[in-house]
mmCIF file of C-alpha atoms in Angstrom:
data_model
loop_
_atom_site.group_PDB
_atom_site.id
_atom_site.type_symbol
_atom_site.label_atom_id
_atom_site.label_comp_id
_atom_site.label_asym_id
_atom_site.label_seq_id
_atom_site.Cartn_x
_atom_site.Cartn_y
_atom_site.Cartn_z
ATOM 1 C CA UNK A 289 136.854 169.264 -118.093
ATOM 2 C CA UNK A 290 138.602 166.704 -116.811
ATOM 3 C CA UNK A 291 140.489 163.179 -118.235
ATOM 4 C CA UNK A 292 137.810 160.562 -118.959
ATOM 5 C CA UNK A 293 140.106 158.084 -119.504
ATOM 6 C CA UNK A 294 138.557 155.585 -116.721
ATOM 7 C CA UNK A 295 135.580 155.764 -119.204
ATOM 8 C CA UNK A 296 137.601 153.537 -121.680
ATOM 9 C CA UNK A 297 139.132 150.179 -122.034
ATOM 10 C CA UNK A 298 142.421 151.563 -123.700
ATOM 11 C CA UNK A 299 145.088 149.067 -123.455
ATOM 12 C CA UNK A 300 147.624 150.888 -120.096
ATOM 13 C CA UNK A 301 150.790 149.783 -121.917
ATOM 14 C CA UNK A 302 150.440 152.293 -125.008
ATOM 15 C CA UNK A 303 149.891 156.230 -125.891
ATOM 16 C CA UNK A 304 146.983 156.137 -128.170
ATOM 17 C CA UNK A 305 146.991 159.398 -130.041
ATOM 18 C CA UNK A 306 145.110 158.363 -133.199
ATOM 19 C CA UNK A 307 141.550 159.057 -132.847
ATOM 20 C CA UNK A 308 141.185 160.491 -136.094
ATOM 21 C CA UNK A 309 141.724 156.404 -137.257
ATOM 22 C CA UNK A 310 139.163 155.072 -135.001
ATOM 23 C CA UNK A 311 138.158 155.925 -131.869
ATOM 24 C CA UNK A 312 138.317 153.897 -128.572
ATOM 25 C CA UNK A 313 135.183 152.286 -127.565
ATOM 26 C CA UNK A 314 133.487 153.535 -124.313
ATOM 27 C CA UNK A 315 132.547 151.132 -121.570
ATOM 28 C CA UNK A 316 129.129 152.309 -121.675
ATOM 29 C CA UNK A 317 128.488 151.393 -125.492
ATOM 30 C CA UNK A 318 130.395 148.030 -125.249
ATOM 31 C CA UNK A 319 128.060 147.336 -122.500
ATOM 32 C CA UNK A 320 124.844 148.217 -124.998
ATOM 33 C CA UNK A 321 126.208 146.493 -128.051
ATOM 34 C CA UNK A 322 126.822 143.350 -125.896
ATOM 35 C CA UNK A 323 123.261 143.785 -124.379
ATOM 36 C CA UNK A 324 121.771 144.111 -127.839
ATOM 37 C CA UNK A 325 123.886 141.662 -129.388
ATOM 38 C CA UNK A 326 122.583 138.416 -127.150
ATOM 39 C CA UNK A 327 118.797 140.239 -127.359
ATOM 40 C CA UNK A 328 118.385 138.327 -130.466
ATOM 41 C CA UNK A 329 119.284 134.854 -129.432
ATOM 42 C CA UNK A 330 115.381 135.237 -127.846
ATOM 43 C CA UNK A 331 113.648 137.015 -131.120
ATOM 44 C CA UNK A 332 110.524 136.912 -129.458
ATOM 45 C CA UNK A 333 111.511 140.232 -127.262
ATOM 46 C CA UNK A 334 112.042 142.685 -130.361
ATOM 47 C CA UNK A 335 108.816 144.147 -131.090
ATOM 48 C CA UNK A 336 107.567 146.199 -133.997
ATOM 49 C CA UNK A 337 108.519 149.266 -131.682
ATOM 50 C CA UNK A 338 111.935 148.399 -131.508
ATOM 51 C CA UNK A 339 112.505 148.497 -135.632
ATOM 52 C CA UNK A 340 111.479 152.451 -134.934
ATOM 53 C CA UNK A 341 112.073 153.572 -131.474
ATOM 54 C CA UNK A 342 115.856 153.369 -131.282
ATOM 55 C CA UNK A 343 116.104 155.249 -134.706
ATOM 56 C CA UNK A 344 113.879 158.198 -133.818
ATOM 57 C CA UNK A 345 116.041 158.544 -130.193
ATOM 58 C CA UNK A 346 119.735 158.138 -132.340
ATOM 59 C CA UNK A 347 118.081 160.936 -135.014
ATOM 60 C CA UNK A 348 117.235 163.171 -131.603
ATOM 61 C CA UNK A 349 120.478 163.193 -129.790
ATOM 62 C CA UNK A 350 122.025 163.711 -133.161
ATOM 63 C CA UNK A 351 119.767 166.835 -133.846
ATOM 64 C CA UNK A 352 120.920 168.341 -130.263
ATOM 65 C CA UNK A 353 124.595 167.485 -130.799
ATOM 66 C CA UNK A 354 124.850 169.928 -134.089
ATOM 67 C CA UNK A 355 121.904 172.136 -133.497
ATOM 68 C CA UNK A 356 119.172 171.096 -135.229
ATOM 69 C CA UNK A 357 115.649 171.510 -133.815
ATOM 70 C CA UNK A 358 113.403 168.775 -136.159
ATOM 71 C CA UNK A 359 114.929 165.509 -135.849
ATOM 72 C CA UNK A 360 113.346 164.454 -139.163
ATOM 73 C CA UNK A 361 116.125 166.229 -140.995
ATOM 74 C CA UNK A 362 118.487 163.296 -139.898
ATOM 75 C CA UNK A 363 119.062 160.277 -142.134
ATOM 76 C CA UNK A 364 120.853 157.229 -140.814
ATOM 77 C CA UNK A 365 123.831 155.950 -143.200
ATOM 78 C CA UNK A 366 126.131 153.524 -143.668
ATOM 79 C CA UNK A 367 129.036 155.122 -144.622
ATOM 80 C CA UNK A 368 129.750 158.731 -145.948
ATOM 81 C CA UNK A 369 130.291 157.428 -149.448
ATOM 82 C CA UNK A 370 126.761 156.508 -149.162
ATOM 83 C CA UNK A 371 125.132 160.176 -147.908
ATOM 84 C CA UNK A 372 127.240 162.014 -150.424
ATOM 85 C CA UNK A 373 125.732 159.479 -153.141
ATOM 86 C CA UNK A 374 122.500 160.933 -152.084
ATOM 87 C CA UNK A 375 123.777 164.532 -152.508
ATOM 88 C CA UNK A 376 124.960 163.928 -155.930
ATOM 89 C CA UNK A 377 121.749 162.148 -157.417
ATOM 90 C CA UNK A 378 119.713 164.879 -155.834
ATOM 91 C CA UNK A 379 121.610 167.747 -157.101
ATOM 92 C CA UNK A 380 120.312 168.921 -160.689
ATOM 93 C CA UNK A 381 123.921 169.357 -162.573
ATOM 94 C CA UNK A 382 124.615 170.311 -165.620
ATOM 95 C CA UNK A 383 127.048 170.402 -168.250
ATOM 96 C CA UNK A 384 129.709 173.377 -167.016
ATOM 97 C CA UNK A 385 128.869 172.940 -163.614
ATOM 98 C CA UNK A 386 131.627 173.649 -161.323
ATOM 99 C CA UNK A 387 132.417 171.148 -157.867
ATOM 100 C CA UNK A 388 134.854 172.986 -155.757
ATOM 101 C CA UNK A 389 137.057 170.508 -153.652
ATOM 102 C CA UNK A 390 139.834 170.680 -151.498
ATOM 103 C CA UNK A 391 143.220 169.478 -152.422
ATOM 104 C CA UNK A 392 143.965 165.752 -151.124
ATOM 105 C CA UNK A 393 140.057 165.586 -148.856
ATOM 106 C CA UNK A 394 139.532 162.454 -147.931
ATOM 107 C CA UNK A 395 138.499 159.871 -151.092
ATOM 108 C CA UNK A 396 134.966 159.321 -150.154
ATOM 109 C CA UNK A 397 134.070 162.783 -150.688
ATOM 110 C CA UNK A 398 136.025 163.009 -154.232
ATOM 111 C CA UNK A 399 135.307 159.877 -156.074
ATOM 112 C CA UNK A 400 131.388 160.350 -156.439
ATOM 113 C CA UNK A 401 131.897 163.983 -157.580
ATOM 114 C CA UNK A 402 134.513 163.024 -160.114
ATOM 115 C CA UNK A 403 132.616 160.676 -161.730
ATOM 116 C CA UNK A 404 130.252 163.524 -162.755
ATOM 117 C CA UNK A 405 132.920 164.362 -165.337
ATOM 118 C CA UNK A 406 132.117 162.044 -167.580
ATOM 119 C CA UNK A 407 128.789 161.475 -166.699
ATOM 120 C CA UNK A 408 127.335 164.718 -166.596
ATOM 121 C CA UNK A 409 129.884 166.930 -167.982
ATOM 122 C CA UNK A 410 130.715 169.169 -165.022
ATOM 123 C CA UNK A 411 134.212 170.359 -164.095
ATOM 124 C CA UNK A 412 136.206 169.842 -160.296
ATOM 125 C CA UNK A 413 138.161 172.725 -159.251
ATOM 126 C CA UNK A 414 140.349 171.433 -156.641
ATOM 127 C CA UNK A 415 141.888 174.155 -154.366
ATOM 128 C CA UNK A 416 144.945 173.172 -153.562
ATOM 129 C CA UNK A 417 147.339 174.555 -150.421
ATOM 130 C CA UNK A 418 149.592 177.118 -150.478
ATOM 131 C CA UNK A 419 153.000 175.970 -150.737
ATOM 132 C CA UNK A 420 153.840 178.204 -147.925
ATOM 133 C CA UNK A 421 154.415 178.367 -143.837
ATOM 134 C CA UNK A 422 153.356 181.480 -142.122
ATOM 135 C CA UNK A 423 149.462 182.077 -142.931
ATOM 136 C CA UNK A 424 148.816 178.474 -144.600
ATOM 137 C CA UNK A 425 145.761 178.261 -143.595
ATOM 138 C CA UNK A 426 144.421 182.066 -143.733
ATOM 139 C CA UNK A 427 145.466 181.276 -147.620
ATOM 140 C CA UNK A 428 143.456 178.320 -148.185
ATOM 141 C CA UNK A 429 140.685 179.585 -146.997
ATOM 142 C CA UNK A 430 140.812 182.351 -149.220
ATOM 143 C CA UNK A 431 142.018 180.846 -151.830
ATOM 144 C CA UNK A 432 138.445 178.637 -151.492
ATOM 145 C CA UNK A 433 136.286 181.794 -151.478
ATOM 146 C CA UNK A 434 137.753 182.743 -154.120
ATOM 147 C CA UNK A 435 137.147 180.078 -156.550
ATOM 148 C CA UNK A 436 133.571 179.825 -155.672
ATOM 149 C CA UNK A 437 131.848 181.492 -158.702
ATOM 150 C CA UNK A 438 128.747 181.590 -160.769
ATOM 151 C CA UNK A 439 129.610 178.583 -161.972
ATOM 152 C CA UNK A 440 129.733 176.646 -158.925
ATOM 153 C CA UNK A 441 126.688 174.565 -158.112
ATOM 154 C CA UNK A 442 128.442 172.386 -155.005
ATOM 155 C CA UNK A 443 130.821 173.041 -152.552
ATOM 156 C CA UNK A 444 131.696 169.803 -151.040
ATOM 157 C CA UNK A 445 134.207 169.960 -148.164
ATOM 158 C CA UNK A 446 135.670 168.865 -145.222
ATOM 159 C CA UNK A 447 134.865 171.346 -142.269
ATOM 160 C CA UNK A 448 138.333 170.474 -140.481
ATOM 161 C CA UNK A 449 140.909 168.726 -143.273
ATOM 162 C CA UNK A 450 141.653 164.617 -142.732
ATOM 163 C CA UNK A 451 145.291 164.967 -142.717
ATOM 164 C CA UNK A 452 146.071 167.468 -140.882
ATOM 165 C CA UNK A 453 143.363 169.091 -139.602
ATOM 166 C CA UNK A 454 143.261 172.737 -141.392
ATOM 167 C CA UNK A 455 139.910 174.520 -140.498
ATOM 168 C CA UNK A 456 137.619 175.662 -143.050
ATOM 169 C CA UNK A 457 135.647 178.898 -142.283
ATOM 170 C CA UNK A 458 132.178 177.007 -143.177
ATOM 171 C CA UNK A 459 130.161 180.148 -142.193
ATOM 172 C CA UNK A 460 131.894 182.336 -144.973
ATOM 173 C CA UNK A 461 132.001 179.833 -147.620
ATOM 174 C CA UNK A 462 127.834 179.620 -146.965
ATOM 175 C CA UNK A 463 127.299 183.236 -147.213
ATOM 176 C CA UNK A 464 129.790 182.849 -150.550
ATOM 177 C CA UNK A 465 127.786 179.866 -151.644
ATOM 178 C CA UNK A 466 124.350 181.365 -150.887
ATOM 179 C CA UNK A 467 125.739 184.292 -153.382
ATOM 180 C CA UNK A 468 126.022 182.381 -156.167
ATOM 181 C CA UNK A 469 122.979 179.429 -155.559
ATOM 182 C CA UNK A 470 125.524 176.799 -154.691
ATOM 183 C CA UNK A 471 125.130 174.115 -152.451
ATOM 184 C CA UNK A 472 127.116 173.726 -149.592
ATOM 185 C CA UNK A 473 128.201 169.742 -148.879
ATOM 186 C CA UNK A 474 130.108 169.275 -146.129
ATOM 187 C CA UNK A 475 131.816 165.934 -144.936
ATOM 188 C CA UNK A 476 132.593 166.333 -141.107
ATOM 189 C CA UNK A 477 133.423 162.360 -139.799
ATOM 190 C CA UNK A 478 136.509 164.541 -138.603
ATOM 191 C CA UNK A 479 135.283 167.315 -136.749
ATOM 192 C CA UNK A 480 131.499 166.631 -135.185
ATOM 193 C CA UNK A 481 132.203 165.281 -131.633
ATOM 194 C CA UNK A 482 134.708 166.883 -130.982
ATOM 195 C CA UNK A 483 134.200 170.703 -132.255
ATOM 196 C CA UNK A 484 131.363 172.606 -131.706
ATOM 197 C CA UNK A 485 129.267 172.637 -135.149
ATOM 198 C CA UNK A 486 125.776 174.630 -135.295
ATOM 199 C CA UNK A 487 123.437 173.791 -138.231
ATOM 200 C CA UNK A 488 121.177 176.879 -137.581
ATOM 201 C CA UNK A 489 124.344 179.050 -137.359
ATOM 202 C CA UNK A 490 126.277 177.762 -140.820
ATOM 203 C CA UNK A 491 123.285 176.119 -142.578
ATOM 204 C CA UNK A 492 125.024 174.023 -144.398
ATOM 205 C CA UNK A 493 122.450 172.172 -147.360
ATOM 206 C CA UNK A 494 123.866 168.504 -146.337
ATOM 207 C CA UNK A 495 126.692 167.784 -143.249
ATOM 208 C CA UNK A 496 127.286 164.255 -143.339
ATOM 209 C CA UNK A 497 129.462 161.718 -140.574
ATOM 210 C CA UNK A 498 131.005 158.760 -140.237
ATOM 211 C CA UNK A 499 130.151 157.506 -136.944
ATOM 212 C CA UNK A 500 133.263 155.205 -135.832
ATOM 213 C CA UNK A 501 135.421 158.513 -135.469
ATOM 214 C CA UNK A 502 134.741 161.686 -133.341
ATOM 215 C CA UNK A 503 131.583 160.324 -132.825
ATOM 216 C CA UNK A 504 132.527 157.858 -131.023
ATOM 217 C CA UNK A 505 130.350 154.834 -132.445
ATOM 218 C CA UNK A 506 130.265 151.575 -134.045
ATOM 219 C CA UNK A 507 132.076 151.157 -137.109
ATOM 220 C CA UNK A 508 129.200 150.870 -139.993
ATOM 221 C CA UNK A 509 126.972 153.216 -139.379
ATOM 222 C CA UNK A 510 126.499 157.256 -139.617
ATOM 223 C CA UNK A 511 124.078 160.029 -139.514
ATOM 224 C CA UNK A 512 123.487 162.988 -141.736
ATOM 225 C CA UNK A 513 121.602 166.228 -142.037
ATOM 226 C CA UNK A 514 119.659 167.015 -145.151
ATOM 227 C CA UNK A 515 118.787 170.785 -145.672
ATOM 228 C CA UNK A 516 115.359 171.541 -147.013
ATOM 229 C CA UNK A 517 116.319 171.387 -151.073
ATOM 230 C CA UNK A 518 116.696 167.674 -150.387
ATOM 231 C CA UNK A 519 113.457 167.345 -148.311
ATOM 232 C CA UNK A 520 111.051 166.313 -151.703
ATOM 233 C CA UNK A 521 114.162 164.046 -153.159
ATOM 234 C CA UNK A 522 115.067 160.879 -154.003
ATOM 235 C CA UNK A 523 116.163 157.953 -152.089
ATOM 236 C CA UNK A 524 119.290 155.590 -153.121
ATOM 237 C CA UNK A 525 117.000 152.733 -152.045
ATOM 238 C CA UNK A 526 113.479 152.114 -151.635
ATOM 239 C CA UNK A 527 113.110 150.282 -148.552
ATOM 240 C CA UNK A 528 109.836 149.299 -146.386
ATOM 241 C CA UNK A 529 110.647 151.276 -143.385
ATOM 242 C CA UNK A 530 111.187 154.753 -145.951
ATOM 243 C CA UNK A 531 107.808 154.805 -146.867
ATOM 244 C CA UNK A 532 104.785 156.337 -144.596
ATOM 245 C CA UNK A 533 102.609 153.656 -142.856
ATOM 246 C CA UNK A 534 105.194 151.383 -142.598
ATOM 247 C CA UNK A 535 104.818 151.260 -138.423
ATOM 248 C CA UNK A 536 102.094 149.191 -139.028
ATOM 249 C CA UNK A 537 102.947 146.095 -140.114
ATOM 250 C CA UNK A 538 99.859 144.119 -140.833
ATOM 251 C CA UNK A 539 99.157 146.408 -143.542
ATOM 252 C CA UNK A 540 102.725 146.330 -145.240
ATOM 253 C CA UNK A 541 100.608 144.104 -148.076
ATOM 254 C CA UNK A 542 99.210 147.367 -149.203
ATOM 255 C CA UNK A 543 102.198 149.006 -150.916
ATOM 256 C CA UNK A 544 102.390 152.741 -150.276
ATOM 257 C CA UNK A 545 104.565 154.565 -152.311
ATOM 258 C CA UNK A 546 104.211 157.378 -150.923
ATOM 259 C CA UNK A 547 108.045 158.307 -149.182
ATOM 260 C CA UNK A 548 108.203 160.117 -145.201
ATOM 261 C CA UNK A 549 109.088 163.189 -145.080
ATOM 262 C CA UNK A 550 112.294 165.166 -144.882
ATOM 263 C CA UNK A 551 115.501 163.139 -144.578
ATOM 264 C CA UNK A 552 113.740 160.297 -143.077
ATOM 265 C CA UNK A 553 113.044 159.235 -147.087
ATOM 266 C CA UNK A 554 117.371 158.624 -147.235
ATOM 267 C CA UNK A 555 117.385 156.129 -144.733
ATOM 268 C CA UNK A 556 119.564 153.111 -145.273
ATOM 269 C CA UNK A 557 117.689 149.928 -145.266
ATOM 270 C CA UNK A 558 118.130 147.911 -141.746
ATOM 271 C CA UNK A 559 118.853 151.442 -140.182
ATOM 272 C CA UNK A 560 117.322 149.657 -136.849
ATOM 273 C CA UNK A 561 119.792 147.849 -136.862
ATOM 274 C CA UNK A 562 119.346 146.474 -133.294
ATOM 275 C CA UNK A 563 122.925 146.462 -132.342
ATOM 276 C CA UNK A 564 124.967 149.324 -133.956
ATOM 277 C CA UNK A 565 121.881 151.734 -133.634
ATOM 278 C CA UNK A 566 121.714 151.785 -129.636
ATOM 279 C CA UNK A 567 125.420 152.073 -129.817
ATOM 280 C CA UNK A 568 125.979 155.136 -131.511
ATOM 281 C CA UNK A 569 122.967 156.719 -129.655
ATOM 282 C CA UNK A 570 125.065 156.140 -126.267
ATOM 283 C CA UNK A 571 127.886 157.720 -127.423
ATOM 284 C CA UNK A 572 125.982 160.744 -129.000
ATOM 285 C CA UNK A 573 124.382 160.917 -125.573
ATOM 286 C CA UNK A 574 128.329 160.843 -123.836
ATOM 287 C CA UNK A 575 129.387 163.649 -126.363
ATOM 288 C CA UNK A 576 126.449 165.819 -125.487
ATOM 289 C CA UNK A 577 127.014 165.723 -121.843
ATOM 290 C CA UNK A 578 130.573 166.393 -121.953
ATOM 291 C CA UNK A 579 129.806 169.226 -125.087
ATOM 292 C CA UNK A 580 132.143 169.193 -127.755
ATOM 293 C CA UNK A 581 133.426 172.841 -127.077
ATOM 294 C CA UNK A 582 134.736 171.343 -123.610
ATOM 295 C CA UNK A 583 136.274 168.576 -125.694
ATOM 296 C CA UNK A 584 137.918 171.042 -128.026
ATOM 297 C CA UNK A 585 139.101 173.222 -125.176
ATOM 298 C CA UNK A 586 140.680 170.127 -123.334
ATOM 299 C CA UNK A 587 142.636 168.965 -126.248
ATOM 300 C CA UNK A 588 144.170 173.017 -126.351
ATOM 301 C CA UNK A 589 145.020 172.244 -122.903
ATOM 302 C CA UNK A 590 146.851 169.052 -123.347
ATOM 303 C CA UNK A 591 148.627 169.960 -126.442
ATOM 304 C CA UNK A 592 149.849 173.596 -126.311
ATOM 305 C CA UNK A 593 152.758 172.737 -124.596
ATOM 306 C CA UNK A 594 153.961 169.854 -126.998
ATOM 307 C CA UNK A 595 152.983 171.958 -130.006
ATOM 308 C CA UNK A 596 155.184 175.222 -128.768
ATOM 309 C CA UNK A 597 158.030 172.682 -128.281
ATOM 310 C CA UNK A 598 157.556 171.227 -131.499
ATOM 311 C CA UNK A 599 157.717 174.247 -132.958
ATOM 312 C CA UNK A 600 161.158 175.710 -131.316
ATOM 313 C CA UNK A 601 162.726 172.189 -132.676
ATOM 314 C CA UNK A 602 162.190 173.051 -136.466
ATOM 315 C CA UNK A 603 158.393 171.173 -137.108
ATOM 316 C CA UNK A 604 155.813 173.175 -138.943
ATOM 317 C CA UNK A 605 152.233 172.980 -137.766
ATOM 318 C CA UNK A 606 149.593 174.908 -138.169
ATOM 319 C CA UNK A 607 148.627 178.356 -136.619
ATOM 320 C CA UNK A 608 145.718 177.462 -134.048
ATOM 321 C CA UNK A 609 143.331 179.772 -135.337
ATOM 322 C CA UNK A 610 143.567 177.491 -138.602
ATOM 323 C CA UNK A 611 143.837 174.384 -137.291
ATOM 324 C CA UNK A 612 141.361 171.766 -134.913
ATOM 325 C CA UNK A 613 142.957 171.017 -131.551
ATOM 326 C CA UNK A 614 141.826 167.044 -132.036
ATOM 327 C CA UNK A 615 143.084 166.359 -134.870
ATOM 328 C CA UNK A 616 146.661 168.417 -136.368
ATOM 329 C CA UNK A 617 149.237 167.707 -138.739
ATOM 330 C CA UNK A 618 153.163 167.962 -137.512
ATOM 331 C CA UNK A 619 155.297 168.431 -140.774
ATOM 332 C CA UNK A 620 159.011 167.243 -140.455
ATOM 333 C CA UNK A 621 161.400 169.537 -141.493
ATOM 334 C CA UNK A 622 163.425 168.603 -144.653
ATOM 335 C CA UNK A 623 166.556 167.291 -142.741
ATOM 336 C CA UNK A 624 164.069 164.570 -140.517
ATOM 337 C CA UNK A 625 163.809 160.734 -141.429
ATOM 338 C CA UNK A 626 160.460 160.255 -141.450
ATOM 339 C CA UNK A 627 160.733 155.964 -141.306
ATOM 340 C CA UNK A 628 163.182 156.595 -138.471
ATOM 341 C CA UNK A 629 160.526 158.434 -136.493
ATOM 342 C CA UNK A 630 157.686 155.833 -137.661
ATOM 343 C CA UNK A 631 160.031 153.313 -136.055
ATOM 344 C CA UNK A 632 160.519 155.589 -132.843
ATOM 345 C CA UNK A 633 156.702 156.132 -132.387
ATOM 346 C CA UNK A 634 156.071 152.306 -132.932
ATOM 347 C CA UNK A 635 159.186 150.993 -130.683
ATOM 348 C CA UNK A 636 157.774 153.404 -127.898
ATOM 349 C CA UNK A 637 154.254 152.225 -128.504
ATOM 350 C CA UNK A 638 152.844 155.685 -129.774
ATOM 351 C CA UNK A 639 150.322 155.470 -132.200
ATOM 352 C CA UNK A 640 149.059 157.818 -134.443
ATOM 353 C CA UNK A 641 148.975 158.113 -138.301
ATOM 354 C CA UNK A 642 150.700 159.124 -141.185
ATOM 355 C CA UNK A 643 148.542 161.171 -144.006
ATOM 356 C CA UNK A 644 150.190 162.808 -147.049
ATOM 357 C CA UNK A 645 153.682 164.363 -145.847
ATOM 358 C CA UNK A 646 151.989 164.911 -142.277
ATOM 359 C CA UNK A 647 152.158 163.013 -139.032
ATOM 360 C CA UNK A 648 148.741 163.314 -137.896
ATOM 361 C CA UNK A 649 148.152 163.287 -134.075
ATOM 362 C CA UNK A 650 144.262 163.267 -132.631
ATOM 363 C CA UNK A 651 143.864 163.116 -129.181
ATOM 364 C CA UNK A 652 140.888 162.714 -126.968
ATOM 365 C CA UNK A 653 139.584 162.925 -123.623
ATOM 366 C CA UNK A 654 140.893 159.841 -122.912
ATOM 367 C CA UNK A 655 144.498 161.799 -123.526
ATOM 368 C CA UNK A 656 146.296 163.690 -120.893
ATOM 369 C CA UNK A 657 149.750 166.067 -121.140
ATOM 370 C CA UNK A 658 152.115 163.355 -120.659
ATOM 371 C CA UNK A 659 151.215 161.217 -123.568
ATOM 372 C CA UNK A 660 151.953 164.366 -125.465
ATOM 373 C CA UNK A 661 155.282 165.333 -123.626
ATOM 374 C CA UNK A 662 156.002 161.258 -124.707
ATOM 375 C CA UNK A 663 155.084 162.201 -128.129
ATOM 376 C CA UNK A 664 157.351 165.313 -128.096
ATOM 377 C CA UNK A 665 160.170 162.637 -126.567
ATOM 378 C CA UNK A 666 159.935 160.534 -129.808
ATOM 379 C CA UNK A 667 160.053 163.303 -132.352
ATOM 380 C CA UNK A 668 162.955 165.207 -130.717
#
């Protein structure tokens, strides 16, 4: 694969390394948001079809991105916050239950389960990281397997971690959480795009994205997979468009309460939404083409070299058979300034982000090897 950067409207004059914040737009999905945005000034061209037609395609080029064969197991969302509220009303807790989380995942996939404490009586069991360098992330992992127990009824996870970008062996922790009747949750705005993820592989019982990230989308919208023990379950909202018949409009007086099928019942309400919809199905359709195990490989390419000099000049990161090569954390050592470096990077117009005691870098396609050999400039 090679750089895609002509693809993009990046601004020439910096070294955008932060896709893990937000990703860059594409030309091509500009150009369809801008189409679909002045559609509506003339009303009188959306048709019925459209409320349904660009939902089914964005819910099929979805499916084929993570390997899913019926496209009706793909709910459109607004925000991840909003597909894991789905998860936890749908989940039958009770009091004991154990949530296993990771230590410091991101707050949209913590917040929802916490408040089961007091609601339902259930107890988090937050796996923290091991406070040590060589074999971080071979511990973490284990250390998760190992608190998955009888007791647990949810796993809910990152596949690749927010702040630095520690993998999680997903395929393990399903055959651990198939053990023990658990469900398997897994939040992965920061990994599906950009590594390769296969539902029939890892079947994972809900895998849920934001769709401004890796996906390379709008910001407001999102898609998620629901496995089949949330197929007969209940929706956060009952909407018109959620129920069967509703294609047909003229008889929308005669209520049906009868929900569709599958994931379809979990769709937000507006999910047509004639602008950010046809969006995020172009850049699904981008993704695919390129394939996100070409993506991943690229960003080794691009980054070995930094990382291995990095390394040699006292900065911890990750061992890469633990760690995503879009998105990784670079740890200072003790004896670094960490504002004089944020004032480095921003003087020398280098932007990535700062999460936890990490500087987080995520490059993209749009990346080559010298905005990381200007990155290693900065830090050393």
């Amino acid at each position: 694969m090679h750089n895609q950067k002509e693809l993009f409207n990046l601004d020439k004059q910096i070294t955008y390394l932060n896709g893990a914040y937000m990703s860059p737009q594409l030309k091509s999905v500009e150009s369809i948001g801008l189409a679909a945005l002045t559609k509506k000034s003339n009303p009188h061209l959306i048709s019925g079809d459209d409320f349904f037609t660009e939902k089914v395609i964005l819910k099929q080029r979805f499916a084929q991105l993570i390997e899913v064969q019926d496209f009706e197991t793909i709910a459109i969302i607004p925000s991840v916050s909003y597909g894991i509220a789905i998860a936890v009303n749908n989940i039958p807790f009770e009091r004991g239950d154990e949530i296993v989380v990771l230590e410091e995942q991101f707050p949209s996939n913590y917040y929802a389960w916490k408040a089961l404490e007091a609601e339902k009586g259930v107890i988090i069991k937050t796996v923290g990281a091991p406070e040590i360098k060589l074999g971080r992330g071979e511990h973490w992992n284990q250390r998760l397997l190992e608190a998955i127990s009888p007791k647990t009824k949810c796993i809910a996870i990152p596949h690749c971690h927010w702040a630095d970008g520690t993998l999680f062996n997903v395929k393990e922790i399903k055959l651990r959480s198939a053990e023990v009747g658990a469900y398997l949750v897994i939040d992965a705005t920061q990994s599906v795009g950009a590594l390769p993820f296969s539902v029939a592989e890892i079947q994972p019982d809900a895998l849920i994205c934001g769709g401004y990230k890796w996906l390379m989308g709008p910001y407001g919208l999102g898609v998620a997979y629901f496995g089949e023990r949330f197929h007969h379950g209940k929706p956060l909202e009952n909407n018109w468009m959620n129920h069967i018949g509703s294609e047909n409009f003229s008889n929308l007086v005669n209520y049906n309460h009868t929900l569709k099928p599958k994931a379809t019942r979990y769709d937000v309400g507006e999910s047509s939404n004639f602008i950010l919809t046809p969006m995020l199905s172009e850049a699904i359709r981008q993704l695919t083409n390129w394939q996100p195990r070409n993506i991943q490989q690229y960003c080794k390419d691009i980054t070995s070299s930094a990382i291995s000099q990095l390394k040699n000049k006292g900065y911890f990161i990750e061992e890469d058979d633990f760690r995503s090569h879009h998105l990784f954390g670079i740890y200072p050592a003790a004896n670094k300034n960490i504002e004089q470096i944020k004032a480095h990077l921003a003087d020398k117009k280098v932007f990535v982000s700062y999460r936890g005691k990490a500087i987080r870098v995520s490059p993209n396609v749009y990346n080559n090897e010298a905005d990381l050999d200007k990155l290693v400039s900065c830090l050393t």
